[in-house]
Short mmCIF file of C-alpha atoms (C1' of nucleotides) in Angstrom, two decimals:
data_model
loop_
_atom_site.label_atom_id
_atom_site.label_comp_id
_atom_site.label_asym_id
_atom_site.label_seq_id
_atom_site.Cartn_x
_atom_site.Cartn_y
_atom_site.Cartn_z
CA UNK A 202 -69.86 -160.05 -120.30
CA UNK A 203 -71.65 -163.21 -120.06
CA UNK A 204 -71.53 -166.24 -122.71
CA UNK A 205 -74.41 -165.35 -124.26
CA UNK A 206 -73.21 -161.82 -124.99
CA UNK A 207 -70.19 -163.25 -125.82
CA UNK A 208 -71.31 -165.50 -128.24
CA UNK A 209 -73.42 -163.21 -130.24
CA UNK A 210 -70.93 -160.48 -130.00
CA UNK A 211 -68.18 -163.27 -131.62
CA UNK A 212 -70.26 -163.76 -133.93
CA UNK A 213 -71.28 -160.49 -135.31
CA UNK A 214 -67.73 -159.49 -135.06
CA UNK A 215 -66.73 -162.45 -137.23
CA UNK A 216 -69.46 -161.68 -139.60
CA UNK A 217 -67.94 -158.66 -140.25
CA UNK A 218 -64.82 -159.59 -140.63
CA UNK A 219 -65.84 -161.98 -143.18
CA UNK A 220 -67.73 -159.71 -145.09
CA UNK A 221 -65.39 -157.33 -145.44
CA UNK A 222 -62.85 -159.38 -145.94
CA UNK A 223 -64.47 -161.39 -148.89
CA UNK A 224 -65.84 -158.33 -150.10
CA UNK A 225 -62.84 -156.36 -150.75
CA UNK A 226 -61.21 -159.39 -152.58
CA UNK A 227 -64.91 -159.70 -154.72
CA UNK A 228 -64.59 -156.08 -156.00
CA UNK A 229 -60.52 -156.62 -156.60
CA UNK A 230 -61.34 -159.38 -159.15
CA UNK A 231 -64.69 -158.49 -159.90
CA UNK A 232 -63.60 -155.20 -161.02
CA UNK A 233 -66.69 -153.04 -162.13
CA UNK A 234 -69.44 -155.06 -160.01
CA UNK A 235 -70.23 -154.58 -156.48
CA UNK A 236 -70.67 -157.10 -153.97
CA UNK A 237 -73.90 -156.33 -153.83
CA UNK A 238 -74.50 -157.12 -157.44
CA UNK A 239 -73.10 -160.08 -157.64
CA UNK A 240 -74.79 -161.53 -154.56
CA UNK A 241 -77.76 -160.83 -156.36
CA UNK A 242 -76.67 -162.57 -159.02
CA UNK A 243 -76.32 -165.61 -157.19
CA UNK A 244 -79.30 -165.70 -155.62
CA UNK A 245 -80.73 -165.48 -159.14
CA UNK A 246 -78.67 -168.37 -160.71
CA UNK A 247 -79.51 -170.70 -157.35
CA UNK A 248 -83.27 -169.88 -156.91
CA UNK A 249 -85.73 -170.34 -160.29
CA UNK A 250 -88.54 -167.57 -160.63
CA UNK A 251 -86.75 -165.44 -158.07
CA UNK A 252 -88.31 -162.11 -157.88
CA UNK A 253 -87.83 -158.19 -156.26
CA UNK A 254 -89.66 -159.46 -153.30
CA UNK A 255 -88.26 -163.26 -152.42
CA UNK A 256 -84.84 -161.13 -153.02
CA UNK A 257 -85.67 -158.03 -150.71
CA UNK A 258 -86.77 -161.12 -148.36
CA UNK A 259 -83.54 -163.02 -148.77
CA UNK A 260 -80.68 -160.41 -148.19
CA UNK A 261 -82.87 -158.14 -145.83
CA UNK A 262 -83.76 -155.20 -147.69
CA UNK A 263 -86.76 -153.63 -148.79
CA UNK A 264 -88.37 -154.26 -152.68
CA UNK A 265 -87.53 -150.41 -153.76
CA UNK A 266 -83.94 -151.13 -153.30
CA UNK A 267 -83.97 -154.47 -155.04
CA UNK A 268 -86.31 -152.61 -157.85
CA UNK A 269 -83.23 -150.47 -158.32
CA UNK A 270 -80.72 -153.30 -157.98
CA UNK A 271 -81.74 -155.59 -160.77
CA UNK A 272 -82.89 -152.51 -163.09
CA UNK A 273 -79.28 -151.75 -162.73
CA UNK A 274 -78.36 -155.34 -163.38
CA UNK A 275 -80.91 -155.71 -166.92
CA UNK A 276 -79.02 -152.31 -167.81
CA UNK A 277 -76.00 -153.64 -167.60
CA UNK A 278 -76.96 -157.25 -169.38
CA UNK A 279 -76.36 -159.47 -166.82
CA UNK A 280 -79.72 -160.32 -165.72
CA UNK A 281 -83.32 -160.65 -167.52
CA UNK A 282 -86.66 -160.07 -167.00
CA UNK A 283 -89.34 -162.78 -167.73
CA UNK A 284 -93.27 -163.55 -166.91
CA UNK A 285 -95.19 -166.22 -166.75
CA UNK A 286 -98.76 -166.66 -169.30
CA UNK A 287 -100.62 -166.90 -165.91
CA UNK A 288 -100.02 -164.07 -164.12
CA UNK A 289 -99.56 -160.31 -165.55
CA UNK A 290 -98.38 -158.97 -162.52
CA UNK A 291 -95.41 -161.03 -160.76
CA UNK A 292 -91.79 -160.20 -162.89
CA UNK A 293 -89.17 -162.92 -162.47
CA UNK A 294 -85.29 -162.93 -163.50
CA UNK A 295 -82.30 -165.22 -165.20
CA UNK A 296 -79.32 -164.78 -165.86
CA UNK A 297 -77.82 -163.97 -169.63
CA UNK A 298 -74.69 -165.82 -170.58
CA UNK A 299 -72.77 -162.10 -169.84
CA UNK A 300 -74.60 -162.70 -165.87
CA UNK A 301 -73.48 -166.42 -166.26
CA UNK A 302 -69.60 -165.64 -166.42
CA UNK A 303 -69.90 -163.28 -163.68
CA UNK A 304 -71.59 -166.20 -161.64
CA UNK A 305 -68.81 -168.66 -162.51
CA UNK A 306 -66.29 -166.38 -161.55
CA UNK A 307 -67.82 -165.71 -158.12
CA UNK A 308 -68.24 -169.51 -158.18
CA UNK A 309 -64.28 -169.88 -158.51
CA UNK A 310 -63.33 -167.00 -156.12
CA UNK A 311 -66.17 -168.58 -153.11
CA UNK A 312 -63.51 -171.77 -153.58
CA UNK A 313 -61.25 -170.39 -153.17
CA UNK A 314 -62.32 -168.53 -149.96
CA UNK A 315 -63.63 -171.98 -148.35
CA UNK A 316 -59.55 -173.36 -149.07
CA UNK A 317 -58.75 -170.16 -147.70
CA UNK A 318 -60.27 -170.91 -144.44
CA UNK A 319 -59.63 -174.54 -144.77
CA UNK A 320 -57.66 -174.65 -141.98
CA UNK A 321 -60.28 -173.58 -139.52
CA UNK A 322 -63.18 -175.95 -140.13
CA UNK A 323 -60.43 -179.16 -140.50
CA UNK A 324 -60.24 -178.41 -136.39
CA UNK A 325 -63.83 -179.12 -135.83
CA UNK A 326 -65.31 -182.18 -135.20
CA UNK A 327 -68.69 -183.63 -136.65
CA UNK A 328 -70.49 -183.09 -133.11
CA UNK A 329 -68.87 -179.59 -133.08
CA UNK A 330 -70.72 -179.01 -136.37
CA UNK A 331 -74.01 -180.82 -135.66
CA UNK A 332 -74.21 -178.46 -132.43
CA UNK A 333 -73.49 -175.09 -134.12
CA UNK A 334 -76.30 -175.98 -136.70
CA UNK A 335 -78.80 -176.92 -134.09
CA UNK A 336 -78.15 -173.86 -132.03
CA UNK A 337 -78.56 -171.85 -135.02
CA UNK A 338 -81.76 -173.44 -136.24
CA UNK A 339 -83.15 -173.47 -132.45
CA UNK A 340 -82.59 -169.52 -132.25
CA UNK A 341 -83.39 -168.76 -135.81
CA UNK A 342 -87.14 -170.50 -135.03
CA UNK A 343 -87.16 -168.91 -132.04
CA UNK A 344 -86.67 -165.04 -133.98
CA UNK A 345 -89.22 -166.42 -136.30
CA UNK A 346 -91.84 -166.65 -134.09
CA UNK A 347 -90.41 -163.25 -132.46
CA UNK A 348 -90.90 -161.54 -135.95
CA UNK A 349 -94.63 -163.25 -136.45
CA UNK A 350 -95.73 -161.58 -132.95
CA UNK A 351 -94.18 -158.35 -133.99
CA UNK A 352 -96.27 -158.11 -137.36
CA UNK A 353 -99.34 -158.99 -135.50
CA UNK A 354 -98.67 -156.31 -132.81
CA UNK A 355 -98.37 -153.96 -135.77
CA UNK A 356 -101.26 -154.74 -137.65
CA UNK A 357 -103.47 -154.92 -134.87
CA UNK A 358 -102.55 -151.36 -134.19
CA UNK B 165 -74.61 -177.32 -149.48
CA UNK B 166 -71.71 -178.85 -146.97
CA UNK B 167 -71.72 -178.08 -143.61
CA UNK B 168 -69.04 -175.53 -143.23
CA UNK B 169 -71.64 -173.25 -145.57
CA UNK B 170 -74.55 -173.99 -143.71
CA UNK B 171 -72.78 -173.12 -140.67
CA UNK B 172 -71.57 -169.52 -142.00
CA UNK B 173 -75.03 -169.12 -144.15
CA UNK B 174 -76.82 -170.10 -141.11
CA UNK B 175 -75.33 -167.55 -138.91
CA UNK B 176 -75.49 -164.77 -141.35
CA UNK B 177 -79.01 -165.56 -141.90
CA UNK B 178 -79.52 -165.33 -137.73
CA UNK B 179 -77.60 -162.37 -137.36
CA UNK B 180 -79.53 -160.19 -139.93
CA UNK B 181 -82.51 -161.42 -137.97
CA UNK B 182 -81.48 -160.40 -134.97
CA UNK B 183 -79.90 -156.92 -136.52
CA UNK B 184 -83.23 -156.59 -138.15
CA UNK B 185 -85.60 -157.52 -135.17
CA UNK B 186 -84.12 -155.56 -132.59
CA UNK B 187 -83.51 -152.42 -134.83
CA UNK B 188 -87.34 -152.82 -135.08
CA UNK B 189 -87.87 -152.81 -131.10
CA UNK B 190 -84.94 -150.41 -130.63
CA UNK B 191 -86.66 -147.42 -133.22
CA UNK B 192 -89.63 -147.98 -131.13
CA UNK B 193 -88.84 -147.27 -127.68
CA UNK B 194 -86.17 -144.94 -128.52
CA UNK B 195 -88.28 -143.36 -130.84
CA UNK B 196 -86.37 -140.12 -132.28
CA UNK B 197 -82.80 -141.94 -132.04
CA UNK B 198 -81.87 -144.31 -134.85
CA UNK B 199 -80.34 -147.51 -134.16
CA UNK B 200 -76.75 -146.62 -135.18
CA UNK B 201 -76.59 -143.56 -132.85
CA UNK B 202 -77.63 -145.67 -129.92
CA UNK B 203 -75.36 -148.06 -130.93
CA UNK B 204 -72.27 -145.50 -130.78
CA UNK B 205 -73.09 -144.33 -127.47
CA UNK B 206 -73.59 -147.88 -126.27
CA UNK B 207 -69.64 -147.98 -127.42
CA UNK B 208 -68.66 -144.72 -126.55
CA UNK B 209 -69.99 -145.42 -122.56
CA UNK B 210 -68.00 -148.47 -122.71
CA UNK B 211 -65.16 -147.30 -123.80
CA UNK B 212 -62.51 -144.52 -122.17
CA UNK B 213 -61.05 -142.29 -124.79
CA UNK B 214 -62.87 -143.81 -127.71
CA UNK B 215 -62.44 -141.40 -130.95
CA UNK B 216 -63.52 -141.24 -134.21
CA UNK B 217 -60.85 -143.76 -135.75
CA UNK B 218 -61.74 -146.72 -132.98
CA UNK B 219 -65.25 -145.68 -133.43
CA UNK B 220 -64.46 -146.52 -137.33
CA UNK B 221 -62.77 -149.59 -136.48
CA UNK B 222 -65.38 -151.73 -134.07
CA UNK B 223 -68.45 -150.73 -136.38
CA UNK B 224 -66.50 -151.33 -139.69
CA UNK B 225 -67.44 -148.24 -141.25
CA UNK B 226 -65.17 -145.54 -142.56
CA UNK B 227 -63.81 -142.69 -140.39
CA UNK B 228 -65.92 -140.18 -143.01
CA UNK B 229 -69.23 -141.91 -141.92
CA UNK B 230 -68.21 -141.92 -137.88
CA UNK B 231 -66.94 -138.56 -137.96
CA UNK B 232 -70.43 -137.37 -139.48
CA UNK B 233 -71.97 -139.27 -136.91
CA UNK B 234 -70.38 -138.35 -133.64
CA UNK B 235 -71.13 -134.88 -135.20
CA UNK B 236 -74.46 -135.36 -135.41
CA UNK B 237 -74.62 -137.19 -131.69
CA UNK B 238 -72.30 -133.63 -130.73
CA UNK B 239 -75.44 -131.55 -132.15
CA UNK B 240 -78.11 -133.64 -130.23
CA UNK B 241 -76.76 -132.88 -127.17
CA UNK B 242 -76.07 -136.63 -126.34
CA UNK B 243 -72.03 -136.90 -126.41
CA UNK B 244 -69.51 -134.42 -125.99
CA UNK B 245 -65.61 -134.27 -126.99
CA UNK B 246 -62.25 -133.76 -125.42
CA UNK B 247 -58.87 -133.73 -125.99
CA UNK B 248 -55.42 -134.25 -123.72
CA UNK B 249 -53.24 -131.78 -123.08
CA UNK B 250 -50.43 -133.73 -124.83
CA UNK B 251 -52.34 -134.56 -127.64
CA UNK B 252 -53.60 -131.84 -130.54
CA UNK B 253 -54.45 -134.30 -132.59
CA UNK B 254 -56.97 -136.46 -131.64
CA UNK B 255 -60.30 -136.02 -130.20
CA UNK B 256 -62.42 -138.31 -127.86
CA UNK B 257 -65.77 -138.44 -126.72
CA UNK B 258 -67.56 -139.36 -123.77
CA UNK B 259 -71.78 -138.99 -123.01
CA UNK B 260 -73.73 -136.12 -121.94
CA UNK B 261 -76.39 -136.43 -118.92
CA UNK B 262 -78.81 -136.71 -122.05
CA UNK B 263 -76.70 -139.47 -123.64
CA UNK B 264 -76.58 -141.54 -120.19
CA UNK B 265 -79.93 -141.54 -120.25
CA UNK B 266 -80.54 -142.82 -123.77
CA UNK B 267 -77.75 -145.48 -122.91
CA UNK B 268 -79.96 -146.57 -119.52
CA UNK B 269 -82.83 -146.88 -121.92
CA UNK B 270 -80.88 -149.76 -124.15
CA UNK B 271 -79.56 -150.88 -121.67
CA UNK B 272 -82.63 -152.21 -120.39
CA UNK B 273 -83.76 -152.66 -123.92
CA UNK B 274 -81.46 -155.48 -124.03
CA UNK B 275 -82.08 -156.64 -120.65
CA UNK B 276 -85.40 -157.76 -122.19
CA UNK B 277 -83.66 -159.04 -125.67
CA UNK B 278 -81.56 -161.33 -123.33
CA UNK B 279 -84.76 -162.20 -121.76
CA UNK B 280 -87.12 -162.87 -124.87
CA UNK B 281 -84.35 -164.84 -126.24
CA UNK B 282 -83.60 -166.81 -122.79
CA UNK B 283 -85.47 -169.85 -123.58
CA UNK B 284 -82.99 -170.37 -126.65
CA UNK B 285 -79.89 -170.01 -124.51
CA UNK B 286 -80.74 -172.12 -121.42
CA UNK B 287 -80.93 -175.40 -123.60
CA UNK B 288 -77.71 -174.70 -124.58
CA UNK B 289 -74.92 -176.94 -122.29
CA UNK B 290 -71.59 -175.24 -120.92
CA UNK B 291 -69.76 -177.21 -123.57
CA UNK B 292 -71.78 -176.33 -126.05
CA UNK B 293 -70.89 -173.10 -125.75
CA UNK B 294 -67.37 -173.45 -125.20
CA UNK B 295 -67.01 -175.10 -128.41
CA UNK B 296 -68.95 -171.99 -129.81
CA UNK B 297 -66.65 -169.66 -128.56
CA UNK B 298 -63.34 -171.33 -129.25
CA UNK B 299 -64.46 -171.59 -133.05
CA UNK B 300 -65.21 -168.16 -133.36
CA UNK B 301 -62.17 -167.37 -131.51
CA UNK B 302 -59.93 -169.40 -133.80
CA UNK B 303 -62.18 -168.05 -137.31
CA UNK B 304 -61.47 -164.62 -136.16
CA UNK B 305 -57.72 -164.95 -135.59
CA UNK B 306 -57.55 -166.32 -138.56
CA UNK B 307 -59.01 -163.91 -140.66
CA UNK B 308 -56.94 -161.30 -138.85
CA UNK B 309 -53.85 -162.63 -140.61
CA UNK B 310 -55.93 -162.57 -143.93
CA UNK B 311 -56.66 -159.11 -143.32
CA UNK B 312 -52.86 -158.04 -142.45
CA UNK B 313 -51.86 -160.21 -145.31
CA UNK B 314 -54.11 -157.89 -147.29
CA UNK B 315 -52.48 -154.92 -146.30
CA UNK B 316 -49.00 -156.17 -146.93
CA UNK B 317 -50.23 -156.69 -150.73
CA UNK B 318 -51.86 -153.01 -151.02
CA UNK B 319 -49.05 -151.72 -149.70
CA UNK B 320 -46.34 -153.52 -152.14
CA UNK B 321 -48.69 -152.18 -155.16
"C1'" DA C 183 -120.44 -160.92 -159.68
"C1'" DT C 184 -118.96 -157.14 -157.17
"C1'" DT C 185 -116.32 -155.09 -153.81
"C1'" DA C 186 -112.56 -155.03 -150.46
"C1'" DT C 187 -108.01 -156.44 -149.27
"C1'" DT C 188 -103.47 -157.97 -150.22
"C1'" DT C 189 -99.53 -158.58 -153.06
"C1'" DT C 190 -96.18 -156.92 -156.27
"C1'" DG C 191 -93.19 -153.75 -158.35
"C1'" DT C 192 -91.98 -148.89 -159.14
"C1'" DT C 193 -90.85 -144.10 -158.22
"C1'" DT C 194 -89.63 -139.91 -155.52
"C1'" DC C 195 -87.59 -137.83 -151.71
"C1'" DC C 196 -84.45 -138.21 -148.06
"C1'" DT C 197 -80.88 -140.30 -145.04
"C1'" DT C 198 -76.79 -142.75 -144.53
"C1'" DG C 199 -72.45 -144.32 -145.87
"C1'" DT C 200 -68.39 -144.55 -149.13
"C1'" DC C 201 -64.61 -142.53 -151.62
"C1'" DA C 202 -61.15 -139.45 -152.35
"C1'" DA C 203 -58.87 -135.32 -151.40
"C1'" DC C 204 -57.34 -132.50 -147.89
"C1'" DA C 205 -54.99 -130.04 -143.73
"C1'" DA C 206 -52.98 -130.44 -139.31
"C1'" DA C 207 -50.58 -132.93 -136.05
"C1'" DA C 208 -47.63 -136.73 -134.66
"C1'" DT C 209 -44.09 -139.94 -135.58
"C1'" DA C 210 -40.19 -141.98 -138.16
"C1'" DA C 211 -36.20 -141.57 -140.95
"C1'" DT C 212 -32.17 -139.34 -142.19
"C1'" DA D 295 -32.79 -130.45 -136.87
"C1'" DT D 296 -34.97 -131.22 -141.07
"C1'" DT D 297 -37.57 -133.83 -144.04
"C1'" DA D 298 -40.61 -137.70 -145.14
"C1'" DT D 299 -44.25 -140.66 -143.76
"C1'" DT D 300 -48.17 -141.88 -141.17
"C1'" DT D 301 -52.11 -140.94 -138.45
"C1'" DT D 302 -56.26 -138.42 -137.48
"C1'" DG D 303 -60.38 -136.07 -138.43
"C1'" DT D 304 -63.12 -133.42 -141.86
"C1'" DT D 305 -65.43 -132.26 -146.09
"C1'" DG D 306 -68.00 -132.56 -150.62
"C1'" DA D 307 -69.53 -135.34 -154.42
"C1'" DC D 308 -71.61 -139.39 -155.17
"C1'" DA D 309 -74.06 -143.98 -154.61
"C1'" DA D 310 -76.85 -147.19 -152.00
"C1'" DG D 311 -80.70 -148.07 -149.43
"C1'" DG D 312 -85.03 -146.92 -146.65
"C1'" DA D 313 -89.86 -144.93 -146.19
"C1'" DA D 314 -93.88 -143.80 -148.08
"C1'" DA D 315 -97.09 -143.19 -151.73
"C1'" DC D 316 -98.71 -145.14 -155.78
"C1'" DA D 317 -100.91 -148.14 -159.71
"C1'" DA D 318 -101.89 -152.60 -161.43
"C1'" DA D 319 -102.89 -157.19 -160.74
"C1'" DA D 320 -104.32 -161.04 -157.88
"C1'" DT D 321 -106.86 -162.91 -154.17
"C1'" DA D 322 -110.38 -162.95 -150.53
"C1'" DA D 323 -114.75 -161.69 -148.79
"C1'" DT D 324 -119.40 -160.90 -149.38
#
DNA sequence: ATTATTTTGTTTCCTTGTCAACAAAATAAT
DNA sequence: ATTATTTTGTTGACAAGGAAACAAAATAAT
């Protein structure tokens, strides 16, 4: 296996880990809400006028699935629903004060992940950290343009 | 946002991309086989004696899903299983002629990833990459503790 | 201004994966 | 040797998410 393999194979491996990690200790104190809710539920809190589609954008899934998502979410009082006068046809979402407690606790528990893995990122230096950001922005523009060529083989089809 | 979460937010963002690019490509050339069956035989050629249960473990899935799977991979006509004569218990699997060729197919497939993503990768120094690996390296063993820490406290409950 | 195209959100059907319970075999404990 | 525990794979009920078809609104094209 060569670096490159290497790399991305590391790094979808500690992906992985990560996620399941943090998201078995998420639904142990989170009792009753998924991971997948309250990720959500973040995204709504950091990003104003958030909507089905910049979600289904964000986290990689498709706008029936986030549909379903925050429907769930409104039924269970943690999110709401709100337009704008303008426009009769885009729905955004905010948090209710219920949504808002589940967002601070999430907000407690991601602290206490990062002193979890405190250890780890005290090893590396700022040049360590300057070059794992460029790499990823490099590649990530790189995928970009990947993804563009791919819609414009599709359309053209 | 600090660096330590634009590192990890970075590379989750980059690895969905990648996950959701090449799934793309994959379900195109391979068209009939879905990107998790590939994926298994990819794992089952490279690995002697790999059952259900390692199966389970690499792609962090349950040992419900993988067993429905491989089941589904046994009905295709793409792997086969086998036990030892020692052994009642557990059952591996290894590729049909049919699977080989499906695995020759990705493996080119990612021939060209490696390729459409080369550009990326040769601006990236020897050190550079060193200092990738030995930070995922360290990140991962780490989080293995976490994880048999975890297990200690479900067990105790 | 009218028509065509695109965007946005929803719903239905289907696939995939989880969870929990289970049986059979292997291993550990006594 | 016998019993208890753990490991392994399977199943059925259920939930989550994808694909495609759809209507309504917004935007672009003419």
């Amino acid at each position: 296996m060569n670096k490159e393999e290497q790399v991305i194979m590391g790094f979808r491996d500690l992906y992985n880990k990560i996620v399941w990690l943090n998201k078995d200790k998420m639904e142990e104190s989170l009792k009753g809400f998924k991971s997948s809710e309250v990720h959500c539920i973040e995204y709504i809190e950091k990003n104003v006028d958030s909507n089905v589609t910049k979600l289904a954008e964000y986290f990689y899934m498709t706008r029936g699935a986030i549909s379903k998502l925050t429907k769930k979410l409104i039924k269970k009082g943690l999110i709401e629903s709100y337009q704008k006068s303008d426009n009769k046809k885009e729905i955004y979402f905010r948090l209710t004060e219920q949504g808002k407690v589940i967002y601070k606790i999430h907000e407690d528990l991601h602290k206490e992940f990062q002193e979890r893995d405190k250890a780890v990122f005290d090893k590396i230096t700022e040049e360590q950290f300057d070059s794992m950001l460029s790499f990823v922005e490099k590649y990530s523009k790189h995928l970009d343009q990947e993804i563009k060529k791919m819609d414009i083989d599709n359309k053209s089809e």
